[in-house]
PDB file of C-alpha atoms in Angstrom:
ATOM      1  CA  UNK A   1     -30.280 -17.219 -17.101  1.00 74.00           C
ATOM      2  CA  UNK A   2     -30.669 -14.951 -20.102  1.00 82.00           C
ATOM      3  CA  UNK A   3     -28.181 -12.408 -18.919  1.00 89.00           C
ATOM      4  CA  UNK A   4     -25.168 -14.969 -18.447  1.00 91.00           C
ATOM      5  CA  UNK A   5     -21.860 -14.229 -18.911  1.00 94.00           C
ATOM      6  CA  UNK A   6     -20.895 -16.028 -22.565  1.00 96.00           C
ATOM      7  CA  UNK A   7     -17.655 -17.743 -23.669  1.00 96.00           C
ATOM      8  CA  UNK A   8     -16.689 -18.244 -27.635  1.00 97.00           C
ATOM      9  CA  UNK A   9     -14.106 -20.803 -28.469  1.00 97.00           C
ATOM     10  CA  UNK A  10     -11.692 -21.280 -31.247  1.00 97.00           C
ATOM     11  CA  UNK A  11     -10.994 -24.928 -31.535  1.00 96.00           C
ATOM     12  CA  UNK A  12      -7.035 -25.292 -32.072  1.00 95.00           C
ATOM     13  CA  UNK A  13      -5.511 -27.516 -34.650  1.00 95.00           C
ATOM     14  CA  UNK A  14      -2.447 -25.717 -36.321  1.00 94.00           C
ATOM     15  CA  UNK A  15      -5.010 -23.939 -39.438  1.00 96.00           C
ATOM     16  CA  UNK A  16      -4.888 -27.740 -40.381  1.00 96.00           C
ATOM     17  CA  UNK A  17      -7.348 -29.372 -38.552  1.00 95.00           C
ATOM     18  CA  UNK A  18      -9.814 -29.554 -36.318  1.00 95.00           C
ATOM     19  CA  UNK A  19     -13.392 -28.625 -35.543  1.00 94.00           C
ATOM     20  CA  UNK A  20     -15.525 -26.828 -32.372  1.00 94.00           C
ATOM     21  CA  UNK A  21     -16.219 -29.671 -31.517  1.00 91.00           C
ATOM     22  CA  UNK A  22     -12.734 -29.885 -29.692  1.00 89.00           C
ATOM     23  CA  UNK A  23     -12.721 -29.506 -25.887  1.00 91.00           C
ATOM     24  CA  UNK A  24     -16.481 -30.875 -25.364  1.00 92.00           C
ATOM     25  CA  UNK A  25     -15.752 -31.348 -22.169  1.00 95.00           C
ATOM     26  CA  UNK A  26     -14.593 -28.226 -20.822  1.00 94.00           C
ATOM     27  CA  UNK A  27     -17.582 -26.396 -22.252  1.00 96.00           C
ATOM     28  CA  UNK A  28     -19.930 -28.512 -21.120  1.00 96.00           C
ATOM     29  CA  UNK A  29     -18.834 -27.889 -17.909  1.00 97.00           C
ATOM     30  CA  UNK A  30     -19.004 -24.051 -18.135  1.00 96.00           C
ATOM     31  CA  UNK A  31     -21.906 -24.373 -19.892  1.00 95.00           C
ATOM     32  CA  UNK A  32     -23.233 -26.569 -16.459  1.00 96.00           C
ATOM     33  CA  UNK A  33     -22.292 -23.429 -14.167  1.00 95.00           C
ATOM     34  CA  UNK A  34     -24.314 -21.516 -16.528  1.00 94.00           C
ATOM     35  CA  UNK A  35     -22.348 -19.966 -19.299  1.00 95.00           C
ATOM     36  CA  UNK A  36     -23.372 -19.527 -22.565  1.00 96.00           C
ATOM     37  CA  UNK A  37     -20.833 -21.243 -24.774  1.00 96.00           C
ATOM     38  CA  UNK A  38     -19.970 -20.947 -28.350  1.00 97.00           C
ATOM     39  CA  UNK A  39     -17.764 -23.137 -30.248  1.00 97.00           C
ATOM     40  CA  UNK A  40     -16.715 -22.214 -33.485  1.00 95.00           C
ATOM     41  CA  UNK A  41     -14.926 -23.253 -36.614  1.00 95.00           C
ATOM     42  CA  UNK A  42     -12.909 -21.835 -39.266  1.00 97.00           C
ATOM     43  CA  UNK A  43     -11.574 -23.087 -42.765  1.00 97.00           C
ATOM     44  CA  UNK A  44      -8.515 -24.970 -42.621  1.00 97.00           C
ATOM     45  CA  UNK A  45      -5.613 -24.831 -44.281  1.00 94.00           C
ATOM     46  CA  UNK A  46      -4.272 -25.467 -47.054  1.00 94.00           C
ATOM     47  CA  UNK A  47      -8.254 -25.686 -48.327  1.00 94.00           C
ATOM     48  CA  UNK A  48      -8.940 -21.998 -47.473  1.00 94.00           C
ATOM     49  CA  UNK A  49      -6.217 -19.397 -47.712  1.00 94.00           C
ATOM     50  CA  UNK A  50      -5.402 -17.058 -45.602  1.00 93.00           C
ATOM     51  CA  UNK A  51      -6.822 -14.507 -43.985  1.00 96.00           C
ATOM     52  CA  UNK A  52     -10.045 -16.980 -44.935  1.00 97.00           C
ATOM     53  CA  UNK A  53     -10.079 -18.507 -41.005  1.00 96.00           C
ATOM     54  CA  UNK A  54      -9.778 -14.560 -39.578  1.00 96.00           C
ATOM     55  CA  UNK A  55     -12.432 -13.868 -42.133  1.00 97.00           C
ATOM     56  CA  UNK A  56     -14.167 -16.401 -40.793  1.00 97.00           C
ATOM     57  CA  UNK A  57     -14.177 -15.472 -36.749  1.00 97.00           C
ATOM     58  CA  UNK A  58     -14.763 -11.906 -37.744  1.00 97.00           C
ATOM     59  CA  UNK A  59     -18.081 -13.025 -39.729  1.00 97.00           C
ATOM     60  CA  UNK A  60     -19.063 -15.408 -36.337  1.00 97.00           C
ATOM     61  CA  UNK A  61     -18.200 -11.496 -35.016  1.00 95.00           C
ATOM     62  CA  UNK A  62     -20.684  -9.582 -37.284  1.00 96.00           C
ATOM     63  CA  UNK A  63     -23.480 -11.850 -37.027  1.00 96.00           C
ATOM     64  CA  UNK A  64     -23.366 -12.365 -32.921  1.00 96.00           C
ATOM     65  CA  UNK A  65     -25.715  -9.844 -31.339  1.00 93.00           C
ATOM     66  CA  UNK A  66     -28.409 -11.205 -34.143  1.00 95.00           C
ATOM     67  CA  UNK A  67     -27.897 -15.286 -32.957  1.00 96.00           C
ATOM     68  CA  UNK A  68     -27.941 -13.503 -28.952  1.00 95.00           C
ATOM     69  CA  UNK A  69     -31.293 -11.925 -29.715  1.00 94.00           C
ATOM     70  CA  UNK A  70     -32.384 -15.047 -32.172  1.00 95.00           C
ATOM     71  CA  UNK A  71     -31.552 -17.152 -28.629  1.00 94.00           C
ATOM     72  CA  UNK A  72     -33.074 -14.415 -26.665  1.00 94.00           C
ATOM     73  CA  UNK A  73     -30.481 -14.126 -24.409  1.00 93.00           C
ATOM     74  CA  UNK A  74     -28.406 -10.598 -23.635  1.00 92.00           C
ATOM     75  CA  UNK A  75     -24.907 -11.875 -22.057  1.00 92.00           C
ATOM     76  CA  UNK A  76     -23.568  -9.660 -18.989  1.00 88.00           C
ATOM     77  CA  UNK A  77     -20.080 -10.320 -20.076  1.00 92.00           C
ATOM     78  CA  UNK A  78     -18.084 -11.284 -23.127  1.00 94.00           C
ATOM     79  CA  UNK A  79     -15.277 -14.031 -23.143  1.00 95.00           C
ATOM     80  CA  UNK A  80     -12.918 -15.108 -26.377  1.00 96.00           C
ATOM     81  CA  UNK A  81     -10.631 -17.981 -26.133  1.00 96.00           C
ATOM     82  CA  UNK A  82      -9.187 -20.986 -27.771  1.00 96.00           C
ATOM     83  CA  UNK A  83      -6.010 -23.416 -28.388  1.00 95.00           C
ATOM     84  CA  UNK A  84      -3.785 -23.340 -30.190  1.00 95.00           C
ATOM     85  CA  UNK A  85      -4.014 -21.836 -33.678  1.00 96.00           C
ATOM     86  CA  UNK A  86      -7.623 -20.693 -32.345  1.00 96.00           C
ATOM     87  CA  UNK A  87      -6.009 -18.845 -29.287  1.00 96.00           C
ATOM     88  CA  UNK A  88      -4.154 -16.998 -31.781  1.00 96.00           C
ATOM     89  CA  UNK A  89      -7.498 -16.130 -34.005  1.00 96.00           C
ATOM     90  CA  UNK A  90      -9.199 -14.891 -30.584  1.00 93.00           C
TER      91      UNK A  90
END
């Protein structure tokens, strides 16, 4: 439903590599008990330099209530998560 809880992921991958497209299969399966997932990326290492991938979550951040009301959806709840380097960014 519109008003679903939501869960945003931070793929893992040591700020070296990876993508959010890590873990499909976990968040499909919330996302089949009706969550509203969001996977998201960040610039790796040693391509970006830090703070670039907190700069990065923070913009995901800033622009989130406009991509809830472009998807017309109003989560109840709020989740963050991730592995790894991305547990550390949430």
């Amino acid at each position: 439903s519109k008003d679903s809880p939501a869960v945003i992921f931070v793929h893992g991958g040591g700020y070296r590599y990876g993508n959010e497209t890590q873990q499909t299969d976990f968040l499909n399966q919330l996302c089949g008990v009706g969550y509203h997932v969001f996977s998201i990326s960040y610039e790796l290492l040693p391509t970006a330099l830090w703070p670039k991938p907190v700069d990065d979550i923070e913009d995901f951040f800033n622009q989130f209530e406009d991509l809830c009301d472009s998807l017309q959806i109003k989560p109840r709840f709020l989740v963050i998560g991730g592995r790894s380097a991305g547990a550390h960014l949430s």
